[in-house]
Short mmCIF file of C-alpha atoms in Angstrom, two decimals:
data_model
loop_
_atom_site.label_atom_id
_atom_site.label_comp_id
_atom_site.label_asym_id
_atom_site.label_seq_id
_atom_site.Cartn_x
_atom_site.Cartn_y
_atom_site.Cartn_z
CA ALA A 1 12.72 -9.35 -6.40
CA GLN A 2 9.02 -7.80 -7.30
CA LYS A 3 9.08 -4.45 -8.58
CA ILE A 4 6.39 -1.97 -9.50
CA THR A 5 6.98 0.63 -11.90
CA GLN A 6 4.60 3.73 -12.52
CA THR A 7 5.98 6.31 -14.87
CA GLN A 8 3.63 9.36 -14.89
CA PRO A 9 4.22 11.22 -11.72
CA GLY A 10 1.35 13.56 -12.63
CA MET A 11 -1.59 13.40 -15.07
CA PHE A 12 -4.28 15.88 -16.35
CA VAL A 13 -7.67 14.81 -17.39
CA GLN A 14 -11.00 16.80 -18.44
CA GLU A 15 -14.19 16.00 -16.48
CA LYS A 16 -15.92 13.34 -18.18
CA GLU A 17 -12.87 12.47 -20.33
CA ALA A 18 -11.36 9.02 -19.88
CA VAL A 19 -7.82 8.32 -18.55
CA THR A 20 -5.33 5.48 -18.03
CA LEU A 21 -2.90 5.41 -15.71
CA ASP A 22 -0.07 3.38 -16.47
CA CYS A 23 2.13 0.36 -14.31
CA THR A 24 4.14 -2.23 -15.20
CA TYR A 25 5.57 -5.11 -13.22
CA ASP A 26 8.15 -7.48 -12.57
CA THR A 27 8.11 -10.91 -11.07
CA SER A 28 9.34 -14.48 -11.71
CA ASP A 29 6.06 -15.71 -9.94
CA PRO A 30 3.74 -17.32 -11.99
CA SER A 31 0.96 -16.72 -9.25
CA TYR A 32 0.52 -13.10 -8.42
CA GLY A 33 -2.42 -10.48 -7.73
CA LEU A 34 -2.34 -6.97 -8.88
CA PHE A 35 -4.12 -4.21 -7.11
CA TRP A 36 -4.85 -0.28 -7.09
CA TYR A 37 -5.27 2.14 -4.45
CA LYS A 38 -6.82 5.73 -4.20
CA GLN A 39 -5.00 8.13 -1.91
CA PRO A 40 -7.14 11.38 -1.36
CA SER A 41 -5.75 14.45 -0.28
CA SER A 42 -7.12 12.99 3.48
CA GLY A 43 -4.90 10.29 3.00
CA GLU A 44 -6.96 7.16 3.29
CA MET A 45 -6.29 4.66 1.13
CA ILE A 46 -8.84 3.20 -0.95
CA PHE A 47 -8.82 0.35 -2.38
CA LEU A 48 -9.80 0.42 -6.26
CA ILE A 49 -9.88 -2.77 -8.26
CA TYR A 50 -7.78 -6.22 -8.48
CA GLN A 51 -6.66 -8.59 -11.13
CA GLY A 52 -5.32 -12.04 -10.47
CA SER A 53 -2.24 -13.61 -12.53
CA TYR A 54 -4.62 -16.20 -13.71
CA ASP A 55 -7.61 -14.02 -14.39
CA GLN A 56 -9.02 -14.46 -18.32
CA GLN A 57 -10.85 -11.22 -18.25
CA ASN A 58 -9.73 -7.61 -17.40
CA ALA A 59 -11.42 -6.72 -14.08
CA THR A 60 -14.06 -4.18 -13.81
CA GLU A 61 -15.77 -1.90 -10.85
CA GLY A 62 -18.05 0.64 -11.68
CA ARG A 63 -15.72 3.21 -13.62
CA TYR A 64 -12.76 1.66 -12.98
CA SER A 65 -11.19 -0.97 -15.19
CA LEU A 66 -7.69 -2.76 -15.33
CA ASN A 67 -6.26 -3.35 -18.88
CA PHE A 68 -4.49 -6.25 -18.13
CA GLN A 69 -1.56 -7.84 -20.89
CA LYS A 70 0.21 -10.42 -19.06
CA ALA A 71 2.60 -10.66 -21.58
CA ARG A 72 3.56 -7.17 -21.83
CA LYS A 73 3.69 -7.27 -17.47
CA SER A 74 1.34 -4.17 -17.42
CA ALA A 75 -1.78 -3.59 -15.52
CA ASN A 76 -3.21 -0.14 -16.60
CA LEU A 77 -5.73 1.16 -14.51
CA VAL A 78 -8.53 3.05 -16.78
CA ILE A 79 -11.09 5.79 -15.08
CA SER A 80 -14.17 6.61 -17.19
CA ALA A 81 -16.02 9.35 -16.83
CA SER A 82 -13.75 11.32 -15.25
CA GLN A 83 -15.13 13.37 -12.12
CA LEU A 84 -13.68 16.09 -9.90
CA GLY A 85 -13.70 13.75 -7.20
CA ASP A 86 -11.33 11.61 -8.74
CA SER A 87 -8.46 13.86 -8.03
CA ALA A 88 -5.80 11.82 -6.22
CA MET A 89 -3.05 9.67 -5.90
CA TYR A 90 -3.43 6.07 -7.62
CA PHE A 91 -1.12 3.38 -6.50
CA CYS A 92 -0.48 0.14 -8.54
CA ALA A 93 0.71 -2.76 -5.91
CA MET A 94 1.50 -6.45 -6.62
CA ARG A 95 1.39 -9.28 -4.22
CA GLU A 96 3.00 -12.62 -4.94
CA ALA A 97 1.76 -15.58 -3.64
CA GLY A 98 2.64 -17.75 -0.65
CA THR A 99 2.86 -17.50 3.14
CA ALA A 100 5.19 -14.79 3.75
CA SER A 101 4.53 -12.65 0.45
CA LYS A 102 4.68 -9.05 0.54
CA LEU A 103 2.49 -6.12 -1.19
CA THR A 104 4.63 -4.04 -3.10
CA PHE A 105 3.41 -0.43 -4.41
CA GLY A 106 4.35 1.72 -7.36
CA THR A 107 5.49 5.12 -6.62
CA GLY A 108 2.13 6.97 -7.55
CA THR A 109 0.64 9.05 -10.13
CA ARG A 110 -1.11 11.96 -9.32
CA LEU A 111 -4.22 12.68 -10.95
CA GLN A 112 -5.93 16.06 -11.67
CA VAL A 113 -9.23 16.15 -12.91
CA THR A 114 -10.28 19.60 -14.33
CA LEU A 115 -13.33 21.70 -15.68
CA ASP B 1 -16.14 -3.09 8.30
CA VAL B 2 -12.12 -4.18 8.58
CA LYS B 3 -10.94 -1.37 10.88
CA VAL B 4 -7.36 -0.84 11.11
CA THR B 5 -6.33 1.47 14.04
CA GLN B 6 -3.44 3.53 14.53
CA SER B 7 -2.29 4.99 17.63
CA SER B 8 -1.44 8.05 16.43
CA ARG B 9 -2.30 10.35 14.16
CA TYR B 10 0.62 12.97 14.62
CA LEU B 11 3.81 12.40 16.48
CA VAL B 12 6.50 14.89 17.43
CA LYS B 13 9.70 13.27 18.91
CA ARG B 14 13.53 14.33 19.70
CA THR B 15 16.32 13.13 17.72
CA GLY B 16 17.62 9.64 19.92
CA GLU B 17 14.35 8.67 21.30
CA LYS B 18 12.91 5.49 21.59
CA VAL B 19 9.59 5.54 19.38
CA PHE B 20 6.52 3.17 19.18
CA LEU B 21 4.12 3.11 16.50
CA GLU B 22 1.15 1.13 17.33
CA CYS B 23 -1.43 -0.66 14.94
CA VAL B 24 -4.63 -2.70 15.70
CA GLN B 25 -6.73 -4.41 13.28
CA ASP B 26 -9.78 -5.97 14.22
CA MET B 27 -10.48 -8.88 11.24
CA ASP B 28 -8.14 -11.69 12.25
CA HIS B 29 -5.86 -11.02 9.70
CA GLU B 30 -2.91 -12.89 9.52
CA ASN B 31 -0.90 -10.72 7.64
CA MET B 32 0.46 -7.31 8.69
CA PHE B 33 2.57 -4.26 7.24
CA TRP B 34 4.20 -1.35 8.05
CA TYR B 35 5.12 0.92 5.21
CA ARG B 36 6.66 4.82 5.20
CA GLN B 37 5.29 7.15 2.39
CA ASP B 38 7.56 10.19 1.26
CA PRO B 39 7.00 12.71 -1.61
CA GLY B 40 8.06 11.00 -5.02
CA LEU B 41 8.94 7.48 -3.17
CA GLY B 42 5.70 6.03 -3.14
CA LEU B 43 5.10 3.35 -0.28
CA ARG B 44 7.82 1.41 0.60
CA LEU B 45 7.79 -1.39 2.90
CA ILE B 46 9.70 -1.56 6.15
CA TYR B 47 8.62 -4.68 7.62
CA PHE B 48 5.90 -7.22 7.23
CA SER B 49 4.38 -10.22 9.33
CA TYR B 50 2.42 -12.60 8.24
CA ASP B 51 1.77 -14.50 11.80
CA VAL B 52 2.21 -13.96 15.68
CA LYS B 53 5.94 -13.62 16.05
CA MET B 54 6.50 -14.00 12.72
CA LYS B 55 8.31 -11.16 10.63
CA GLU B 56 9.86 -10.32 7.38
CA LYS B 57 12.19 -7.56 6.40
CA GLY B 58 10.76 -5.24 3.65
CA ASP B 59 12.65 -3.09 1.44
CA ILE B 60 13.68 -0.26 3.78
CA PRO B 61 14.31 -2.31 7.60
CA GLU B 62 17.63 -0.39 8.60
CA GLY B 63 16.99 1.77 11.70
CA TYR B 64 13.47 -0.09 12.24
CA SER B 65 12.23 -3.08 14.34
CA VAL B 66 8.82 -4.65 15.01
CA SER B 67 6.87 -6.50 17.36
CA ARG B 68 4.13 -9.09 16.87
CA GLU B 69 3.03 -10.59 19.81
CA LYS B 70 -0.66 -10.52 19.26
CA LYS B 71 -2.56 -11.65 15.96
CA GLU B 72 -4.33 -8.10 16.30
CA ARG B 73 -1.78 -5.63 17.16
CA PHE B 74 1.73 -4.81 15.08
CA SER B 75 4.29 -2.50 16.56
CA LEU B 76 6.70 -0.27 14.65
CA ILE B 77 9.80 0.56 16.46
CA LEU B 78 12.40 3.51 15.75
CA GLU B 79 15.23 2.26 18.40
CA SER B 80 17.05 5.90 18.00
CA ALA B 81 14.81 8.13 16.02
CA SER B 82 16.27 10.17 13.09
CA THR B 83 15.62 13.20 11.71
CA ASN B 84 15.65 11.15 7.99
CA GLN B 85 12.86 9.07 9.84
CA THR B 86 10.46 12.00 9.40
CA SER B 87 7.73 10.53 7.25
CA MET B 88 4.38 9.45 6.89
CA TYR B 89 3.69 5.82 8.30
CA LEU B 90 1.16 3.89 7.57
CA CYS B 91 -0.15 0.57 8.63
CA ALA B 92 -1.95 -2.27 6.79
CA SER B 93 -3.15 -5.83 7.37
CA SER B 94 -4.83 -8.52 5.16
CA LEU B 95 -5.61 -12.19 4.50
CA ARG B 96 -2.56 -14.30 3.72
CA ILE B 97 -4.31 -15.43 0.50
CA GLU B 98 -2.96 -13.02 -2.39
CA TYR B 99 -5.83 -12.04 -3.94
CA THR B 100 -7.55 -10.20 -1.09
CA GLU B 101 -6.94 -6.56 -0.73
CA ALA B 102 -5.10 -4.92 2.50
CA PHE B 103 -6.69 -2.19 4.62
CA PHE B 104 -5.07 0.65 5.56
CA GLY B 105 -4.96 2.35 9.02
CA GLN B 106 -5.07 6.30 8.99
CA GLY B 107 -1.66 6.85 9.13
CA THR B 108 0.90 8.15 11.70
CA ARG B 109 2.59 11.81 10.67
CA LEU B 110 6.13 11.75 12.52
CA THR B 111 7.99 14.57 12.96
CA VAL B 112 11.97 13.73 14.41
CA VAL B 113 13.20 17.14 15.32
#
């Protein structure tokens, strides 16, 4: 069974600093995708970034990058130059290949950006 | 833009009632998902569907059932609502292939009294 672990319930970061949110996963399937979502206090789920298990390079999307270490089964999200608007819950998720593949989420990390 | 619409933003039901939560997507996605979100527990998958009339149990299916009679609509049914089903319910949809993201509805905050 696939599993996602986020060990940081809460994180603080100062504005303009970089922050890393941890995510480890467990799967026996060689083909899978890893996702990060942001959930601000409004409740909407916003897709941030994707990494495929066969991708050779780490994914980047603007200020977001994914530090993918396949052998260690980790997919940490790095946010550079934090902004006050980055304060939110962040969820890591995984989806295996196949027709009936479910999308599984971790418990989330609440990030608070301070002045 | 992909749109996933949940029928209610807030819902209050009584214990023992049968409750229907509706979700509609407009992008012809094969996959649809129902999650519940509780503080400290993240999003937990209740059921998902990968095609019309096809469904798979997620991690916490007990007390719930689903229906997918049309591709665009996925319903979550609480057969007999209980107070421990008070939660935020999120619906999502995606293409079947694993490297595409899921799109979420705005959520339904259900309170069972």
